[in-house]
XYZ file of C-alpha atoms in Angstrom:
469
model
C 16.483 -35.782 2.397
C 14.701 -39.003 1.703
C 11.266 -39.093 0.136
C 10.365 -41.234 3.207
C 10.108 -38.548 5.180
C 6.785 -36.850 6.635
C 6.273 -33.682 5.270
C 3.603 -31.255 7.116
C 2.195 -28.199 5.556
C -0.179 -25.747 7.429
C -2.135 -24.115 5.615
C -3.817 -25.697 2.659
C -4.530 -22.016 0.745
C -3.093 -20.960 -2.802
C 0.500 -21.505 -2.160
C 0.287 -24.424 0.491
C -1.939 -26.126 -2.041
C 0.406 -25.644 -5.103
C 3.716 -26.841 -2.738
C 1.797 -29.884 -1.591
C 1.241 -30.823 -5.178
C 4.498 -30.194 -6.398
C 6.303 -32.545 -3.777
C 3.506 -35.212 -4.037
C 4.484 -35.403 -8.032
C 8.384 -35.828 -6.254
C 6.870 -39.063 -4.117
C 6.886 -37.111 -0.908
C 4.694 -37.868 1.870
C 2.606 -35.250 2.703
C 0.292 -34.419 5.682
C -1.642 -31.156 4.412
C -3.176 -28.979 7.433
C -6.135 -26.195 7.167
C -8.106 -24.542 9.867
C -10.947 -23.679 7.681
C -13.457 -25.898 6.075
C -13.364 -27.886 3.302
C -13.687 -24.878 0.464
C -15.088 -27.120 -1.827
C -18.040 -27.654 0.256
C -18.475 -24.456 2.653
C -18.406 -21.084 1.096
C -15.761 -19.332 3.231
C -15.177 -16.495 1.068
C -16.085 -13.801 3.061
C -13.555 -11.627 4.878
C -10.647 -12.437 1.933
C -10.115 -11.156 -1.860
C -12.385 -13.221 -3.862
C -10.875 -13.087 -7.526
C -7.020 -12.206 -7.957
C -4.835 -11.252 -10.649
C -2.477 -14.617 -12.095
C 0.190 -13.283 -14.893
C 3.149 -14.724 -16.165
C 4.858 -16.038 -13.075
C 2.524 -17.560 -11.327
C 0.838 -19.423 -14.726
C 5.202 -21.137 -14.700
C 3.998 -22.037 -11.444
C 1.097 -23.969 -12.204
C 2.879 -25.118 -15.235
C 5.517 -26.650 -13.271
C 2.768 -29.108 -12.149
C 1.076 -29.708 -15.462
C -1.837 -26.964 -14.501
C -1.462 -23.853 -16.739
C -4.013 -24.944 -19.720
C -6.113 -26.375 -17.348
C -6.105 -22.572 -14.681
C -6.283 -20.433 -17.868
C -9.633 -22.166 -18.812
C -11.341 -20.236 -15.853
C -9.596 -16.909 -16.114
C -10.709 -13.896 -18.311
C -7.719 -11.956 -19.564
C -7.479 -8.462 -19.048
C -5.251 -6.120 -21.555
C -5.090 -3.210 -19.306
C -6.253 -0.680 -17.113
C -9.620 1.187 -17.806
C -9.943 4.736 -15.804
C -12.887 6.363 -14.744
C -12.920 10.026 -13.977
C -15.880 11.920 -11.770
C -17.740 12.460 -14.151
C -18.019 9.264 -15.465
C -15.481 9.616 -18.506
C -13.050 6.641 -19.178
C -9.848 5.985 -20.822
C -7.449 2.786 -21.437
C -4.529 2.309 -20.724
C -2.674 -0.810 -22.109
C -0.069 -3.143 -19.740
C 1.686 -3.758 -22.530
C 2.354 -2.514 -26.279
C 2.775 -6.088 -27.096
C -0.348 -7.292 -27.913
C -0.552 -10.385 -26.505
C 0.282 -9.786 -23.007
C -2.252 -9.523 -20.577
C -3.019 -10.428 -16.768
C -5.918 -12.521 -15.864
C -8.996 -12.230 -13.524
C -9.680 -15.805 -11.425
C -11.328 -16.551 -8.587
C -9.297 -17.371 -5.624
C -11.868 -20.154 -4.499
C -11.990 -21.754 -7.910
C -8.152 -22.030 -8.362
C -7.790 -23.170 -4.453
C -10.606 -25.916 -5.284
C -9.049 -26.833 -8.517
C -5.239 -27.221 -6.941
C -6.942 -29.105 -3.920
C -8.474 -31.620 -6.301
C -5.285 -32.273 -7.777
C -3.272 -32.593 -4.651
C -6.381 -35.131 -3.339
C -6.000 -37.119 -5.962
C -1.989 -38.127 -4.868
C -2.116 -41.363 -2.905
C 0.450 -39.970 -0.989
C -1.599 -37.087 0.329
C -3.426 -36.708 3.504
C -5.526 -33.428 3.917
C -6.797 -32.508 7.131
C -9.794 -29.355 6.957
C -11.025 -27.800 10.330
C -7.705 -28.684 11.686
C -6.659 -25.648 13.787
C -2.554 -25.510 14.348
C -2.141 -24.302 18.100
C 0.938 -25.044 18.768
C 3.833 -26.153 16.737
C 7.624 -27.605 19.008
C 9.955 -26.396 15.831
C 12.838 -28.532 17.517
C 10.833 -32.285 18.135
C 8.687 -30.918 14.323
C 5.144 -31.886 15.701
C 1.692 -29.994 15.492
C -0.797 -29.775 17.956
C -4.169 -28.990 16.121
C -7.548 -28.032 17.359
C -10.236 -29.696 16.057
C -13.436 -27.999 14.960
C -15.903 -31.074 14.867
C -14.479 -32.976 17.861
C -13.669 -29.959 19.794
C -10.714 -32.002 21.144
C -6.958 -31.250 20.765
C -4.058 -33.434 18.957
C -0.691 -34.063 18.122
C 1.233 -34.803 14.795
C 5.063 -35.382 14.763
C 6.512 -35.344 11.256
C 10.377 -34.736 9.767
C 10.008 -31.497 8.006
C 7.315 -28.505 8.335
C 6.558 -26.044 5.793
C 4.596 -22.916 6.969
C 2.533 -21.907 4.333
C 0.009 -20.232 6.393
C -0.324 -16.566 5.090
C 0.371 -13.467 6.791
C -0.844 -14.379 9.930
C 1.724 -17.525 10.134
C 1.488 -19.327 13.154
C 5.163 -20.894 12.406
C 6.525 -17.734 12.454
C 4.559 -16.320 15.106
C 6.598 -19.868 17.222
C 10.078 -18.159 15.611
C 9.396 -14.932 17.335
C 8.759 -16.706 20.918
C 10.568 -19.417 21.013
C 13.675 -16.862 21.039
C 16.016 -20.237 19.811
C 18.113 -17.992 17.243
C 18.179 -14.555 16.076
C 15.690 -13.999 14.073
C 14.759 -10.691 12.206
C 10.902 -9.262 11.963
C 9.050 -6.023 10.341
C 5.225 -6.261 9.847
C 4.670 -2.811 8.557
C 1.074 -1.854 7.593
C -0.499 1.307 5.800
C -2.506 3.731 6.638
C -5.429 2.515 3.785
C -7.868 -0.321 4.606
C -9.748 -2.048 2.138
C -13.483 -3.091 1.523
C -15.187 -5.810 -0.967
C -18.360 -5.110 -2.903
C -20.195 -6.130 -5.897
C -21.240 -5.252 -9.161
C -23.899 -7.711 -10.265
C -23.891 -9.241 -13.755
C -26.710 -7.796 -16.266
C -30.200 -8.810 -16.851
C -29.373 -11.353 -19.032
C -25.884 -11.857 -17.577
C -23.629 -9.895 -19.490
C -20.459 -8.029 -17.879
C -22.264 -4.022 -17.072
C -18.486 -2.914 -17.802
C -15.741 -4.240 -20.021
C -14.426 -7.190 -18.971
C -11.212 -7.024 -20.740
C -9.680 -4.205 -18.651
C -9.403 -3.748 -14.741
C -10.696 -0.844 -13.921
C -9.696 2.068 -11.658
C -11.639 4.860 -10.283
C -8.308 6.979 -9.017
C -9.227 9.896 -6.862
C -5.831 10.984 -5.440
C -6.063 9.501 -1.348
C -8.443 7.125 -2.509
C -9.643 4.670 -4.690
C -11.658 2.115 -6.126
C -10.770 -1.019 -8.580
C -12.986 -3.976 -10.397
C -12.286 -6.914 -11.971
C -14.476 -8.813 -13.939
C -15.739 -12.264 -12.540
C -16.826 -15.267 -14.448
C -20.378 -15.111 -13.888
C -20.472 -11.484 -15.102
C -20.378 -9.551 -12.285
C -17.224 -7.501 -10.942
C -15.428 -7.601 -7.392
C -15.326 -4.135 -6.264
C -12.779 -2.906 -3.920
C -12.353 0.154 -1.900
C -9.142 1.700 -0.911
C -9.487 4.173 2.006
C -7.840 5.852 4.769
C -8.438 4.030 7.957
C -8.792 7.140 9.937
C -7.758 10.440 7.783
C -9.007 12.832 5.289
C -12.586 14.157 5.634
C -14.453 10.379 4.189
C -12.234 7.123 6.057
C -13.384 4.039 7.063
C -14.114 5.099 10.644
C -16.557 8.142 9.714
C -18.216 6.080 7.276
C -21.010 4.689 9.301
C -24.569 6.310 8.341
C -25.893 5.308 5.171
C -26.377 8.568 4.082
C -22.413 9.450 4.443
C -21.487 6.467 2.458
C -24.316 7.579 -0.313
C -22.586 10.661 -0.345
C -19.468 9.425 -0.420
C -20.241 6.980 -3.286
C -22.330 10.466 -4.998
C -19.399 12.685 -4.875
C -16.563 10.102 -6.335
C -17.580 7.019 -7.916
C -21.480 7.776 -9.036
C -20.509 5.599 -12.461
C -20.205 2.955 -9.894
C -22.330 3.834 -7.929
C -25.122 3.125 -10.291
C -23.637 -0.424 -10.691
C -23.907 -1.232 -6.846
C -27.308 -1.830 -6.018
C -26.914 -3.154 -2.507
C -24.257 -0.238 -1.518
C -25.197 0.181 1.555
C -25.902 -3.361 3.096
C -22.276 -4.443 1.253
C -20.779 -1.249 2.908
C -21.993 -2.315 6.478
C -22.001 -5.872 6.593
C -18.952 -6.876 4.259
C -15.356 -6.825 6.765
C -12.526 -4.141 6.396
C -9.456 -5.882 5.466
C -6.053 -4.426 6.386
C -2.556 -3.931 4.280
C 0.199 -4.728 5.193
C 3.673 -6.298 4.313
C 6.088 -8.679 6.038
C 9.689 -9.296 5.986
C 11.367 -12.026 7.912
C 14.399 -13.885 8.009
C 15.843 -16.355 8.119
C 12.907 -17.974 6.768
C 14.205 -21.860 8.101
C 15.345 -23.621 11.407
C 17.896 -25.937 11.150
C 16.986 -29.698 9.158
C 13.181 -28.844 10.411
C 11.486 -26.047 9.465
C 10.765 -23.495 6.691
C 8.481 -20.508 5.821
C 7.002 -19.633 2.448
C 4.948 -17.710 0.280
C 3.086 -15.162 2.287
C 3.868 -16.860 6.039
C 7.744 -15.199 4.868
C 6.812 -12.278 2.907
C 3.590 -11.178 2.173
C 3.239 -8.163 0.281
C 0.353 -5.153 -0.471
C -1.923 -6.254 -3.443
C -1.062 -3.520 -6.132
C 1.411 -5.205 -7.966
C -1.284 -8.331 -8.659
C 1.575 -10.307 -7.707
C 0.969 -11.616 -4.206
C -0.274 -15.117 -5.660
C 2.531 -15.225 -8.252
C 5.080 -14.770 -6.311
C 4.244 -17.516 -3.763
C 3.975 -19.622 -7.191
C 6.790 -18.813 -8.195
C 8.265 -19.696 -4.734
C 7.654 -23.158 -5.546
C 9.115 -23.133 -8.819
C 12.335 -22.126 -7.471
C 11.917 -24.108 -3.873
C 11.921 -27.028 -6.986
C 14.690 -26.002 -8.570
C 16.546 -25.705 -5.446
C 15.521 -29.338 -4.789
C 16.953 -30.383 -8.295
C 20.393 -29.624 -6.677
C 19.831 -32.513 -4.389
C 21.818 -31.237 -1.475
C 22.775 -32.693 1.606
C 20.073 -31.968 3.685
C 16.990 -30.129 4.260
C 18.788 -27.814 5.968
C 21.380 -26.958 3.018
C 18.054 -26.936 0.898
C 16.502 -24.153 2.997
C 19.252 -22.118 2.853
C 19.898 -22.362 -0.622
C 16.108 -21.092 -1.254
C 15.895 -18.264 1.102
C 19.347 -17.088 -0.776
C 18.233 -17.076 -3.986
C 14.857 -15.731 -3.271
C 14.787 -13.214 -0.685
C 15.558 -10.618 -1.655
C 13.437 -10.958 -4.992
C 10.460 -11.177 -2.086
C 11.880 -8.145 -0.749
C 11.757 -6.308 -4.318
C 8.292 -7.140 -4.970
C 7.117 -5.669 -1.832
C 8.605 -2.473 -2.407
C 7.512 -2.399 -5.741
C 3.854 -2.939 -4.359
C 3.786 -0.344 -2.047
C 4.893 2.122 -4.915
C 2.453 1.291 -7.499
C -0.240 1.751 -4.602
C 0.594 5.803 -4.844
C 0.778 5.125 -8.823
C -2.836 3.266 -8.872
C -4.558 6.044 -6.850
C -3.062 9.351 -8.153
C -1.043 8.990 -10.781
C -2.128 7.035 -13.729
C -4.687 10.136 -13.933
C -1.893 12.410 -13.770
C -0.909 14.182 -17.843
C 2.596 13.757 -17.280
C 2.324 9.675 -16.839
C 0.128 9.419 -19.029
C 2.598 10.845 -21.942
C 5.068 8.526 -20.307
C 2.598 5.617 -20.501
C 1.964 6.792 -24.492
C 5.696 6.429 -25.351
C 6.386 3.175 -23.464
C 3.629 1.604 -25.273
C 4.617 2.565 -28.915
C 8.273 1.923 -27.692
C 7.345 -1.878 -27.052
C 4.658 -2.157 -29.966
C 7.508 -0.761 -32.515
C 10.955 -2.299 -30.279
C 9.057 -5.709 -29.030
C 12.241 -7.144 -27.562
C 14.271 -4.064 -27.344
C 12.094 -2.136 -24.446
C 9.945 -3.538 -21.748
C 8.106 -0.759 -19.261
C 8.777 -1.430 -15.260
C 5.493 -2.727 -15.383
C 6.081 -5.666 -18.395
C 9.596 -6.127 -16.571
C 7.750 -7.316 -13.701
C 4.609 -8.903 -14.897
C 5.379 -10.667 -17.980
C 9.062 -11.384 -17.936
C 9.226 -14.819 -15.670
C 12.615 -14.938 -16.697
C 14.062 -11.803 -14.972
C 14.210 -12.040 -11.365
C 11.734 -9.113 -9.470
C 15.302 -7.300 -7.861
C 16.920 -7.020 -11.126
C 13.173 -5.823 -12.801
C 13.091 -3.560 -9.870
C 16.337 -1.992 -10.159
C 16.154 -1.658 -14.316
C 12.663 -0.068 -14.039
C 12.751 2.116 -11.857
C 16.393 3.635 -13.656
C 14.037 3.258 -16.509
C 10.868 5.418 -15.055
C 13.599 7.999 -13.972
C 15.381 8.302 -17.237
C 12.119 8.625 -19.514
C 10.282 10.708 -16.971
C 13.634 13.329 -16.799
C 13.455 13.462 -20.159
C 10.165 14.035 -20.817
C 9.902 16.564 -18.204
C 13.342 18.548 -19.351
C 11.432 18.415 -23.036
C 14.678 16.612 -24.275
C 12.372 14.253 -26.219
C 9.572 15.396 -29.016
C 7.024 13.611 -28.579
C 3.451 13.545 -31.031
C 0.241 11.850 -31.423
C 1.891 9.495 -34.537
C 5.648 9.185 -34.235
C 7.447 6.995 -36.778
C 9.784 4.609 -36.753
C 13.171 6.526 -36.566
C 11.036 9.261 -34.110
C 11.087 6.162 -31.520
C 13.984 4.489 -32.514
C 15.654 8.299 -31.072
C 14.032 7.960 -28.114
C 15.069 4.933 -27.015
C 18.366 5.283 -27.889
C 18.368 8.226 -25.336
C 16.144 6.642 -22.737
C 18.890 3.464 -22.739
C 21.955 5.841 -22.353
C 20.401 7.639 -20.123
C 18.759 4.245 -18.013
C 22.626 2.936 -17.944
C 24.035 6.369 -16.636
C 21.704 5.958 -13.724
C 22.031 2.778 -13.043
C 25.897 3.373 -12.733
C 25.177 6.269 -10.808
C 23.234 3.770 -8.480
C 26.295 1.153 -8.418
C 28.775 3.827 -7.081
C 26.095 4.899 -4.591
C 25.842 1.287 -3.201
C 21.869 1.099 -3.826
């Protein structure tokens, strides 16, 4: 590796953004590709998720590049979830019984525009907007880009390529066809689609909901979620069947079915949304889905990351974080200062795949937890205990959910594997009435419980070990 070389990076999103920075603080050369316009200057918003969740691993991240004070100055921290029933009733639900911890709302286009400022500002930077990658040779490392303005077609040779081009990566699209090594691919989507809409900030421009929570409407196959937005209004997202159950996406088409809809399920919301029906018909359906790839690199040349290698469903908040936190490690990897690129490659996808591969499993299954079951009495009681449990035994207990989110320091696999052993200990217990629980518990009340929640979390994972999962 020599920081002579030419570095190219398509895609000049979150993550591609974030890398570029990092290696232009390392006196890399960089050549920074994106098909879209100029962010900054063109509102392209439209289509993608417009504010995202950032927590714990993705502020070390930022932090990594001197960001973090800087990013948390245009987020608005939310301490938990806030429910809304049909009939308009709410409850809370903390993340965490620590009181500090908390995930934060941003906007996607303000972070993006904030990172690209930064990475403009390196010398060693050249960033190239309306620059369409059409074709990339993955054995000579050179991109041939379409560009937008000229309408004409050209080439860029360079010594290393990083695809940091989202889901839709056309680097690993050239993997799949260019059939040079075996190389292993599962794009799996579900069933749900998803739909943006608005709430619009108050008369005099005050948050119509509080904006310390994100909040869930959770009706079972469906659901909706906002969080709050600088400006005071809420993104609004709908999370519906594509094709089944008597309201999907496809039946929704007359304006008097999606009134309904809205009537029947979310009517809180519903009187929040004034343009309901022009959002509902003009704004896209997006589609979920999760990737898993490997190997992620070809030989000294190559190498996939963030979502181009393993992008994940959005109900974890985590998609963003962990392509930050690729980065971080993808640095730390580079700290070993190994032979080669191609050593360096390796040594990332090793230590990080199958963390990537965690997180999108644990995605998936807080979808079904989002939608149904945070309204459901028995999590809800387990929800109770776990936050006492971490108000009263702050570094003693830490929920699935608080492994995951706020504890950068244990990997996603291992926060997998502990929680869910966790989930299943407390929710058998709970459910074979082997712990008293009460509105008030003391000290020693708790201090019983999670005595039996950790012998019974270790017999399980044990149980686990033997069983080779």
């Amino acid at each position: 590796m020599n920081k002579e070389d030419k570095i190219l990076i398509i895609g000049a999103g979150l993550c591609g953004s974030l890398l570029a920075l990092r290696l232009a603080q390392r006196g890399f050369k960089i050549h920074l590709f994106e098909s879209r316009p100029d962010l900054r200057k063109v509102d392209i918003s439209a289509g993608r998720s417009i504010n995202l969740a950032l927590s714990d691993r993705g502020l070390k991240g930022l932090n990594l590049c001197g960001l973090a004070n800087e990013v948390q100055s245009i987020c608005i921290p939310m301490y938990g979830r806030q429910m809304h029933d049909l009939t308009g009733k709410t409850f809370d639900s903390k993340y965490s019984g620590r009181e500090e911890e908390c995930i934060n709302s941003i906007s996607r286009g303000d972070l993006n525009a904030l990172l690209l400022d930064k990475v403009e500002a390196h010398e060693n930077v050249s960033i190239y907007f309306n620059k369409k990658c059409t074709h990339i040779d993955i054995e000579n490392t050179s991109i041939q880009f379409y560009d937008y303005k000229t309408k004409k077609t050209a080439l860029l040779k360079g010594d290393v390529i990083f695809g940091a081009d989202g889901a839709g990566s056309i680097l690993r699209k050239q993997y799949i066809s260019e059939q040079k090594f075996l190389f292993s691919y599962a794009q799996n989507y579900l069933t749900h689609g998803y739909k943006e809409l608005e709430i619009p900030a108050g008369k005099n421009g005050e948050h119509q909901l509080s904006k310390s929570h994100l909040h869930i409407w959770p009706r079972g196959e469906y659901m909706l979620i906002a969080l709050p937005n600088m400006d005071g209004s809420f993104t609004v997202t709908l999370f519906l069947s594509n094709s089944e159950g008597v309201y999907n996406f496809e039946n929704l088409t007359s304006e008097e079915k999606i009134t309904t809809f809205f009537k029947e399920q979310f009517p809180d919301a519903l009187a929040l949304i004034p343009n309901i029906k022009e959002e509902f018909v003009n704004n896209p359906t997006g589609y979920l889905g999760t990737v898993k790839c490997s190997p992620w690199s070809y030989k000294n040349k190559t190498l996939l990351i963030g979502d181009a290698s393993h992008a994940i469903v959005p109900f974890y908040g985590q998609g963003m974080n962990a392509s930050f936190e690729d980065v971080l490690v993808f640095d730390s990897i580079l700290d070993q200062n190994l032979n080669s690129w191609e050593e360096t490659f390796i040594a990332f996808e090793k230590k990080r795949k199958r963390d990537t591969d965690a997180i999108a499993d644990l995605a998936v299954d807080n979808f079904h937890e989002m939608k149904d079951h945070v309204a459901n009495p028995l999590f809800k009681e387990k929800r109770k205990i776990e936050m006492d449990l971490e108000k009263h035994f702050p570094k003693e207990y830490f929920s699935k959910y608080a492994l995951v989110t706020f504890r950068d320091d244990i990997p996603y696999y291992e926060a997998m594997k502990k929680g869910r052993a966790q989930d299943k200990a407390l929710l058998n217990l709970i459910a074979d009435q082997k712990i008293n629980t009460h509105l008030h518990m003391n000290q020693q009340e708790l201090k019983n419980i999670l005595d039996k929640i950790k012998e019974q979390t270790n017999t399980i994972l044990q149980e686990d070990k033997i069983a080779g999962l």
